[in-house]
Coordinates of C-alpha atoms and ligand atoms in Angstrom, one line a residue:
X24 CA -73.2 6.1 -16.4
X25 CA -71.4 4.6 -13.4
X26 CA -73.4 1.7 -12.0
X27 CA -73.9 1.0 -8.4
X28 CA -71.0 -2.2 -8.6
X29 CA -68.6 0.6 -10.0
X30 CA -69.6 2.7 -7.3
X31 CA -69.3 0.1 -4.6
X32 CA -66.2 -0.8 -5.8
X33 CA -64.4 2.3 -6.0
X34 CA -65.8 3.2 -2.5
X35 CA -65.1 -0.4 -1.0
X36 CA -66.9 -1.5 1.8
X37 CA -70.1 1.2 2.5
X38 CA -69.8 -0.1 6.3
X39 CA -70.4 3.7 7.9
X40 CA -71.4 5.3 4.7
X41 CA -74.3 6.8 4.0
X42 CA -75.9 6.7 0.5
X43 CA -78.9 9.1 -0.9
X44 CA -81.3 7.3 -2.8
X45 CA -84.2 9.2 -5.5
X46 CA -86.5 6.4 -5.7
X47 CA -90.0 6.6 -7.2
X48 CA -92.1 5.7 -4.9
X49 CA -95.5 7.8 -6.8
X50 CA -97.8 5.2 -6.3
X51 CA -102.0 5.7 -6.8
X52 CA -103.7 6.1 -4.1
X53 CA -107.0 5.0 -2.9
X54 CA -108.5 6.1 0.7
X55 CA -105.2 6.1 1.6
X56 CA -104.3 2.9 0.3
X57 CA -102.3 2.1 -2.3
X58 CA -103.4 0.0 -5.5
X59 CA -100.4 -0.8 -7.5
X60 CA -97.4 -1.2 -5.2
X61 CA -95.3 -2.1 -8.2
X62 CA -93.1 1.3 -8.5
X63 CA -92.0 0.0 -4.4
X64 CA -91.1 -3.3 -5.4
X65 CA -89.1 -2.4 -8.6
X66 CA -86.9 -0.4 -6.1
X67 CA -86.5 -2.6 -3.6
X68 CA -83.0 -4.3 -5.4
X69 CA -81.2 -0.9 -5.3
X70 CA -81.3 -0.7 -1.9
X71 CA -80.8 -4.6 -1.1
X72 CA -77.8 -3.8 -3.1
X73 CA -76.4 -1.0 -0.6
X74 CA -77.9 -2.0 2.3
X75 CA -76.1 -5.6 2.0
X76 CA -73.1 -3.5 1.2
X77 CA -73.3 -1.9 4.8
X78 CA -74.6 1.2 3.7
X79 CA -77.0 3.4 5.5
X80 CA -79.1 4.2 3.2
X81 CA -81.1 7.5 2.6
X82 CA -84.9 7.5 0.5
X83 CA -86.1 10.2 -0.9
X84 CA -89.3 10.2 -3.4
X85 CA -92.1 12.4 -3.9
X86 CA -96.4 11.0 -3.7
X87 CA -98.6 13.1 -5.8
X88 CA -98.4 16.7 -6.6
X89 CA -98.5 18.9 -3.4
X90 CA -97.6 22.1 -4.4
X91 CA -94.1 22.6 -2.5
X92 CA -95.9 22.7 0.9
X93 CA -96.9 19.6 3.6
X94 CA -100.3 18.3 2.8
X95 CA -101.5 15.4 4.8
X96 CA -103.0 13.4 1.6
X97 CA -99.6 13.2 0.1
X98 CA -97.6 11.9 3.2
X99 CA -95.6 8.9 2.4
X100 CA -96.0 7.3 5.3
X101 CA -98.4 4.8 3.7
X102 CA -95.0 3.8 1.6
X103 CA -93.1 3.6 4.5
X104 CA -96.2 1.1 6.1
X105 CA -95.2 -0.9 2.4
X106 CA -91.8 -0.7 2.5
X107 CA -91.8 -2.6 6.3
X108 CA -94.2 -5.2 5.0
X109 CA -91.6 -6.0 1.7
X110 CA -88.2 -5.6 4.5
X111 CA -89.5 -7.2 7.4
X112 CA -85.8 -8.1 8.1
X113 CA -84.4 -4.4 7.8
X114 CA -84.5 -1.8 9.7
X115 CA -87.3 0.6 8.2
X116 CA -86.8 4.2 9.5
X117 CA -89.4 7.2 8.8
X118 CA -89.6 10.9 9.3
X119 CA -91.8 13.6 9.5
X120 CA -89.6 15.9 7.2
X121 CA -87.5 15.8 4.5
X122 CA -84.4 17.7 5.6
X123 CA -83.7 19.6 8.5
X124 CA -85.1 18.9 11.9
X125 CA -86.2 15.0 12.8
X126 CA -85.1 13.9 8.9
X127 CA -81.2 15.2 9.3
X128 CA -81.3 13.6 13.1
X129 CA -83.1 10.2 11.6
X130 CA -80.1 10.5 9.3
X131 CA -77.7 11.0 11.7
X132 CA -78.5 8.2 13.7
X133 CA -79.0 5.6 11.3
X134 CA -76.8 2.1 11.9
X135 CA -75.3 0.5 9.4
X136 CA -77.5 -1.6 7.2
X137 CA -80.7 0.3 7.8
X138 CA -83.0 2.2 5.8
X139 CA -84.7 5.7 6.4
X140 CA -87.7 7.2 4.3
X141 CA -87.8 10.9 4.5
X142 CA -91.0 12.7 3.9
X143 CA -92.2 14.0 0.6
X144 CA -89.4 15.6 -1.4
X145 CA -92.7 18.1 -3.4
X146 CA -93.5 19.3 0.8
X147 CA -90.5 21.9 -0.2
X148 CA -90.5 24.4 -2.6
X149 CA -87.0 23.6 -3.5
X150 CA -87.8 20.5 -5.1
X151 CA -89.3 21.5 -8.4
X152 CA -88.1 25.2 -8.3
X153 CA -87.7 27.2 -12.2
X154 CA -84.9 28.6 -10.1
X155 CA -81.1 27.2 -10.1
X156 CA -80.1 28.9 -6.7
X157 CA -83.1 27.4 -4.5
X158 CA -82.9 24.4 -6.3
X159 CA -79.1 24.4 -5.3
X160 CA -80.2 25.3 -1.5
X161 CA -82.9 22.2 -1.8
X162 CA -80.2 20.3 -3.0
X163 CA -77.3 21.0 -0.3
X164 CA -79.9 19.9 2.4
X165 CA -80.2 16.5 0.8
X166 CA -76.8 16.3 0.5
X167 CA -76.6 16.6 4.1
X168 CA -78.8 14.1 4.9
X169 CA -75.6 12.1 3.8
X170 CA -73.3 13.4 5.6
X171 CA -72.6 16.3 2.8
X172 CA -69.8 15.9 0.0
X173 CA -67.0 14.7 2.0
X174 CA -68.8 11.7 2.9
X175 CA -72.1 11.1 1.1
X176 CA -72.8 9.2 -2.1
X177 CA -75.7 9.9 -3.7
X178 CA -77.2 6.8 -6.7
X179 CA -80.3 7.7 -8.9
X180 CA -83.3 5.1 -9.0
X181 CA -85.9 7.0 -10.0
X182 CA -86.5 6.8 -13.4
X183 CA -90.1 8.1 -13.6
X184 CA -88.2 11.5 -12.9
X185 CA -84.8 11.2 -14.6
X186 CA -86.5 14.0 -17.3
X187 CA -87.1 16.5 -14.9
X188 CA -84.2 19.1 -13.8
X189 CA -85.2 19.2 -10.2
X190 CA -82.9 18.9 -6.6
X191 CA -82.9 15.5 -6.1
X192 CA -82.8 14.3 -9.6
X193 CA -80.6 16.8 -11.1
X194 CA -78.6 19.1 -8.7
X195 CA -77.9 17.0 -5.6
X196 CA -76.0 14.9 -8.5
X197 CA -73.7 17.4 -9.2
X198 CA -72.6 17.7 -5.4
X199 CA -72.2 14.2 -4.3
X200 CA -70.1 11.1 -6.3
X201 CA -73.0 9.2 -7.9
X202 CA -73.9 6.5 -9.9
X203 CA -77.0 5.2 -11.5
X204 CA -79.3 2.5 -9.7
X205 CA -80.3 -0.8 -10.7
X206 CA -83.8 0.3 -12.2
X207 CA -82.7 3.2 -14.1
X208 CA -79.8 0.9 -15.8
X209 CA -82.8 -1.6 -16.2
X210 CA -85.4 0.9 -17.8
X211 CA -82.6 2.2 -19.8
X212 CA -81.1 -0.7 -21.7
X213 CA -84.3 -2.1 -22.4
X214 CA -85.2 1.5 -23.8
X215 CA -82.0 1.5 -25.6
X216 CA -83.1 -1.8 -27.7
X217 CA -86.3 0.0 -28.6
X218 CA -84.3 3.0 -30.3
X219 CA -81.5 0.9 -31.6
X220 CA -82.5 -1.0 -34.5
X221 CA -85.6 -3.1 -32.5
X222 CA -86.9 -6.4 -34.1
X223 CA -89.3 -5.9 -36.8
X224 CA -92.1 -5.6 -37.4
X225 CA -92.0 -3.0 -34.9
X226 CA -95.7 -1.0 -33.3
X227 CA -96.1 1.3 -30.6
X228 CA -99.8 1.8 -29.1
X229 CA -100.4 5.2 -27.7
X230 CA -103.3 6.0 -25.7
X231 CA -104.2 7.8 -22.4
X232 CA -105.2 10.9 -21.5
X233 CA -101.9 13.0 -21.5
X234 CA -102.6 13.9 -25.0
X235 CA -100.5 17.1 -26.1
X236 CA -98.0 15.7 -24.0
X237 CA -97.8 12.6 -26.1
X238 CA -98.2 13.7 -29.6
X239 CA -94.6 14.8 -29.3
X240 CA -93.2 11.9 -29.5
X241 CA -95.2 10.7 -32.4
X242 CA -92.9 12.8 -34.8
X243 CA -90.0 10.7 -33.1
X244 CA -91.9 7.3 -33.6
X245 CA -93.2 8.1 -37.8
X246 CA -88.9 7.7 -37.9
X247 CA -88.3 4.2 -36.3
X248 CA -91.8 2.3 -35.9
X249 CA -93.7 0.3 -38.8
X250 CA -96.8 0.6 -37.1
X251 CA -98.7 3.4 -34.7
X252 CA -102.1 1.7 -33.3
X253 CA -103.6 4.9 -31.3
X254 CA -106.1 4.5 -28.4
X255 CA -107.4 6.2 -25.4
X256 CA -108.2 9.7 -25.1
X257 CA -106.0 10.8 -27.9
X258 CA -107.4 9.2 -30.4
X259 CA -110.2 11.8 -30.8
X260 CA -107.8 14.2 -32.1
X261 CA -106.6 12.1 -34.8
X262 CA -110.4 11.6 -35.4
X263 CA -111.2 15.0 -35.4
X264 CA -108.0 15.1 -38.2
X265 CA -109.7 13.1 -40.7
X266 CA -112.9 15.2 -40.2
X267 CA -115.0 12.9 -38.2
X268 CA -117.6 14.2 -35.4
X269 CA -116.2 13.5 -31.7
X270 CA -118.8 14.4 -29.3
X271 CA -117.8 15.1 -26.2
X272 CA -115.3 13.3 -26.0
X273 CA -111.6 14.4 -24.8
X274 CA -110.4 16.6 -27.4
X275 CA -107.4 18.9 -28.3
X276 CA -108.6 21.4 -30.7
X277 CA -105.1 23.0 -31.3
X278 CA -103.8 19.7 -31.8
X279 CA -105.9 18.9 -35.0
X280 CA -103.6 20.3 -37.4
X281 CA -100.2 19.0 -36.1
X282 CA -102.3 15.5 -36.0
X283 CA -103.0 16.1 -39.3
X284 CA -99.7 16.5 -40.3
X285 CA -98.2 13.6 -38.5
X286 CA -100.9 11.4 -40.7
X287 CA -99.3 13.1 -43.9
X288 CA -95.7 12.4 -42.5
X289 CA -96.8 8.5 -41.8
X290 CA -98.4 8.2 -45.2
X291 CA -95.1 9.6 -47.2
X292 CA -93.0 6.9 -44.8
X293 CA -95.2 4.2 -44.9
X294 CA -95.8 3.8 -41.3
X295 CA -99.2 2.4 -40.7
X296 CA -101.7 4.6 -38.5
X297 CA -104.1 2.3 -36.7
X298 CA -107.5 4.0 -35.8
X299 CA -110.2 2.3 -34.1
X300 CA -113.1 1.8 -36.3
X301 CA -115.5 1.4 -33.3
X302 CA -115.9 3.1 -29.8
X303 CA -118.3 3.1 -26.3
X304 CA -119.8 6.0 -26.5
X305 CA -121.3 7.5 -23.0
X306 CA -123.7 10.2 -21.9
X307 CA -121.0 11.3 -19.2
X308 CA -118.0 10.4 -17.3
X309 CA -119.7 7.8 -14.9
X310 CA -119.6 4.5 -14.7
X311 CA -123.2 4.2 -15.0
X312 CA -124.0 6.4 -17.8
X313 CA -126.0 4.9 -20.5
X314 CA -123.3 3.5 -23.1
X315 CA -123.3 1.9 -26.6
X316 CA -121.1 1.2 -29.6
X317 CA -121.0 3.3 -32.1
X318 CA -118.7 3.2 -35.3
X319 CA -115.9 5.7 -35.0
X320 CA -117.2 7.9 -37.8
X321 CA -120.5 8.4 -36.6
X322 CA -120.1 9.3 -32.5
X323 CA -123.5 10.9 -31.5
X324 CA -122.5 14.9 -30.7
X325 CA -123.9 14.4 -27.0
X326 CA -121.1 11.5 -26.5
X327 CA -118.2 11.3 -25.5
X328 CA -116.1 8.3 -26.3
X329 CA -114.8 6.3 -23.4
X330 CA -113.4 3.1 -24.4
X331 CA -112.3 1.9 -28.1
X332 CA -115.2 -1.4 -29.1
X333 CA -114.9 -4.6 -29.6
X334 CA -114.0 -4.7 -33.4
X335 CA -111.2 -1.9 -32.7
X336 CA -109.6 -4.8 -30.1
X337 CA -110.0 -7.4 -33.0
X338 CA -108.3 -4.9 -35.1
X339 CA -105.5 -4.0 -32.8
X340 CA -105.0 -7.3 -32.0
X341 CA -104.5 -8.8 -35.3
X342 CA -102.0 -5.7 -36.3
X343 CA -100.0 -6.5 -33.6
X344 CA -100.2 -10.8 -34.0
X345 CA -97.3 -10.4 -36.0
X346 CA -94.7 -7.9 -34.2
X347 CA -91.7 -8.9 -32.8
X348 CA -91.4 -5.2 -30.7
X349 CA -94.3 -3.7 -28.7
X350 CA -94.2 -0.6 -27.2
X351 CA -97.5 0.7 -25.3
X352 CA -98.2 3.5 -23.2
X353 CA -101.9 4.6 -22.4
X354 CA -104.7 2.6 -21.4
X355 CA -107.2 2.4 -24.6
X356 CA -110.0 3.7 -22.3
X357 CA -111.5 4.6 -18.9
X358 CA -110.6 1.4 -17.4
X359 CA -111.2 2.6 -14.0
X360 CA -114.6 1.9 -14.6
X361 CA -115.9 -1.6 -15.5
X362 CA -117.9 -0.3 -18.5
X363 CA -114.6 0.7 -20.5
X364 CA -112.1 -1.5 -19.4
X365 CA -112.4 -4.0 -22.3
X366 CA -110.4 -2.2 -24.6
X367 CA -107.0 -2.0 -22.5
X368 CA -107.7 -5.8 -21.3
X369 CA -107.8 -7.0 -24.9
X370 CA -105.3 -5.0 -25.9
X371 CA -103.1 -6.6 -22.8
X372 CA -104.1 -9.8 -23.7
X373 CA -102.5 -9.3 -27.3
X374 CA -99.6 -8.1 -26.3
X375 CA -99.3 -10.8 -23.9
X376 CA -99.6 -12.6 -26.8
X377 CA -96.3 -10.9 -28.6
X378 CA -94.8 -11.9 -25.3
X379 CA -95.3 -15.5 -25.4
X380 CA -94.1 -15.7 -29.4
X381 CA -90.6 -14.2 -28.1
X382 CA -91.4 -10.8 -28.9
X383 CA -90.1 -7.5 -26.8
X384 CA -93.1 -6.2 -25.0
X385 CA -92.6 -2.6 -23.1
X386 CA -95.5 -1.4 -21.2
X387 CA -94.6 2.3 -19.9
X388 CA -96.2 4.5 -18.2
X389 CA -97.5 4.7 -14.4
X390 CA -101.6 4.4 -15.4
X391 CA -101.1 1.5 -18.1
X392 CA -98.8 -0.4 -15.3
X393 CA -101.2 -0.1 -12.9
X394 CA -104.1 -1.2 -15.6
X395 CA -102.5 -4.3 -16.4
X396 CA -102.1 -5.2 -13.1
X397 CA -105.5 -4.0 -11.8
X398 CA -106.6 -6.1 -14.6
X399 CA -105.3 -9.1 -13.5
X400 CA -102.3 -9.7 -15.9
X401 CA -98.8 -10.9 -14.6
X402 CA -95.9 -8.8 -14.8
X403 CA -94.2 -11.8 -16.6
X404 CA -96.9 -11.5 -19.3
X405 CA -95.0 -8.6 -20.5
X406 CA -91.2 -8.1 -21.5
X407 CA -91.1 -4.7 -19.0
X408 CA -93.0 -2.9 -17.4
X409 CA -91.6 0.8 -17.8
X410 CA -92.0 2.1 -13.8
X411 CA -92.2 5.7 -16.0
X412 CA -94.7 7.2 -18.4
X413 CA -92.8 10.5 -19.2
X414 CA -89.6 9.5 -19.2
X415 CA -89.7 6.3 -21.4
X416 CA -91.6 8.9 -23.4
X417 CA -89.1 11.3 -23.9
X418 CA -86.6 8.7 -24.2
X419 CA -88.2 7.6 -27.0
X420 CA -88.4 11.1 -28.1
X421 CA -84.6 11.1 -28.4
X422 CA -84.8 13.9 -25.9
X423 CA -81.7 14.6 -23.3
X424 CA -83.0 13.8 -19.8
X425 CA -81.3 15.7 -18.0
X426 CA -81.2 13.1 -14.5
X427 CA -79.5 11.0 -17.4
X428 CA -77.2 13.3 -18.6
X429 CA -76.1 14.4 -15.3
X430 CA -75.1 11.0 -14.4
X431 CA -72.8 10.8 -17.1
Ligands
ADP26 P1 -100.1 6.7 -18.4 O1 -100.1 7.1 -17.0 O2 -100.0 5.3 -18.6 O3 -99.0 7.4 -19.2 P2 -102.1 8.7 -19.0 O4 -101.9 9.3 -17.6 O5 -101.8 9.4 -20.2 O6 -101.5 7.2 -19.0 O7 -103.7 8.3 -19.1 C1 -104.4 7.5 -18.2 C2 -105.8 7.9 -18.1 O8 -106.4 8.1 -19.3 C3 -106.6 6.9 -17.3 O9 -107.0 7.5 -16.0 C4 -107.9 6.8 -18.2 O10 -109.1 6.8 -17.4 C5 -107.8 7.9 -19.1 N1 -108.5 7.7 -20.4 C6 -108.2 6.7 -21.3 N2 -109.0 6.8 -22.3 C7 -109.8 7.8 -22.1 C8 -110.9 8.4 -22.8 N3 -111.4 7.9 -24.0 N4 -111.5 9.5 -22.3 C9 -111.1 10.0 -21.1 N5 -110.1 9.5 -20.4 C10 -109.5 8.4 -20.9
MG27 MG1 -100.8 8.8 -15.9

């Protein structure tokens, strides 16, 4: 992968030039504000990087999950509000499209050393298309926004979407000279040290509520971790596994067997399955629903479990007292609400722990980033935080990513 210092340097000065940049910029959203403006900082050096080059520099992210159309909600313009606050000395530009009309003239009229935000990349069907051609077409009006291949340079940033085969990840790569940003080199070395032989003893925590999208990478994990704590929403599969009653809690029926198999698989390896032994079990989704703790083997039938209990975090965090590698994706319950946010903040706190001993701790994925944080904890607590869930994921999977391998 070519860095942006390779790129810079082959290129010389960027005085003139303009440069596309895929950022991630997905941040949650509440009543239009946003509550965790960490994926904005984390890509903020990028485009210090071209900006003090000379560049004039492109952004292009998606908010959300409009459904190839403009829909007020998802505008980015509250990022673009952000993005002035954390510049004040640049030039922060905005427009009302993506390509075409007032984005291509924004583009065209940029000065050197100043930044422009382009709307929503997900307003146009093109983005995320199943097919290559409008993809393509999506693609060759990014490129334009650069001045097209003669003159653009296009560098990747956003690693939240380096796994999905879409224009401005994937295709728009394969028109312009690229390289990889600063945060995508970042999330990928420390991913690399996580697959390639990572201090041991070595645990991943999985939790969430992504669960079929997760238990893929489990297989992956029975190969290289010594021990799998499991959390969250998906641990009511592996309950359901060992033939315990789960309410109504989250559940993935057809999951049970593959679950079940993965249990086998860990038992033959000797890779040690942590299960909560405890767990808050509601009356309903609320934050006011009548709640108790309940031993995991015996959740009432008209409960669902929400958060894992207290003697699960005691548990979880003396199995992980003596790693030297963490990695955790998935908040251990509905931490949204007060009621079942003990489980994530003590298991935060032990990592934190880890952290403090010398260990590697890798938090990924865009919920448990925003948990920590929400939940008071420094990003300093933790070795990395992982600015994407899926990706890191599949990374971990051993999967090609194809906004990787297109950088290559
Ligand atoms: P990430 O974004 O970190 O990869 P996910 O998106 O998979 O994590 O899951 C985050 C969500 O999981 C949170 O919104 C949280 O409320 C939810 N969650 C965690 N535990 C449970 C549970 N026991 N039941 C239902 N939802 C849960
Ligand atoms: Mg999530």
């Amino acid at each position: 992968m070519q860095t942006i210092d390779a790129l810079v340097a082959a290129q010389g000065d960027l005085r003139g030039r303009r440069v596309l940049v895929r950022s991630d910029l997905n941040v949650p959203l509440s009543d239009g504000r946003i509550t965790d403006d960490g994926r904005v900082r984390a890509s903020l050096p990028t485009w210090q990087r071209l900006l003090d080059a000379g560049a004039r520099v492109v952004v292009v992210a998606h908010l959300g999950r409009p459904k190839g159309a403009p829909e007020a909600r998802y505008s980015l313009a509250p990022v673009v509000e952000r993005v002035r606050e954390l510049l004040p000395s640049t030039t922060v530009r905005s427009a009302d499209t993506t390509v075409g009309g007032s984005a291509q003239e924004a583009a065209d009229a940029l000065g050197d050393g100043e930044l422009l935000l382009v709307e929503n990349l997900r307003f146009n069907a093109g983005e995320t298309s199943k097919d290559d051609a409008e993809r393509a077409a999506f693609a060759s009006e990014l490129a334009a926004l650069v001045g097209g291949p003669e003159q653009g340079l296009f560098v990747s940033d956003g690693f939240g979407v380096v796994h999905r085969k879409q224009a401005s990840v994937y295709d728009v790569a394969q028109l312009l000279p690229h390289a990889g940003g600063g945060l995508v080199e970042a999330e990928t070395s420390v991913l690399q040290r996580l697959t390639t032989d990572p201090a041991r003893p070595y645990a991943v925590v999985l939790g969430g509520a992504k669960v079929s999208d997760k238990l893929a990478v489990i297989e992956n994990l029975l190969g290289t971790a010594d021990r799998l704590l499991v959390g969250g929403g998906m641990v009511f599969t592996f309950l359901a596994a060992q033939g315990h009653e789960v309410g109504t809690s989250l559940l993935e029926a057809d999951q049970v067997e593959t679950v079940r198999g993965y249990l086998a698989t860990a038992a033959e390896r000797g890779v040690e399955v942590v299960l909560p032994v405890d767990v808050i079990a509601a009356t309903a989704f609320s934050a006011d629903a009548e709640h108790e703790v309940v031993a995991a083997d015996a959740i009432p039938a008209d409960r669902m479990g929400l958060d894992i209990g207290p003697e699960s975090s005691k548990l979880f965090a003396e199995k992980l007292a003596d790693t030297r590698t963490v990695f955790w994706n998935g908040p251990m319950g509905a931490f949204e609400m007060a009621p079942y946010a003990e489980g994530t903040r003590e298991l935060a706190k032990a990592l934190a722990e880890v952290t403090r001993a010398g260990g590697l701790t890798v938090v990924g994925g865009g919920d448990s980033a925003a948990a920590v944080r929400s939940l008071g904890f420094a990003d300093s607590d933790f070795g990395h935080i992982s600015t994407g869930g899926g990706a890191s994921l599949e990374y971990l999977e051993g999967k090609t990513l194809p906004g990787l391998s297109v950088l290559a």
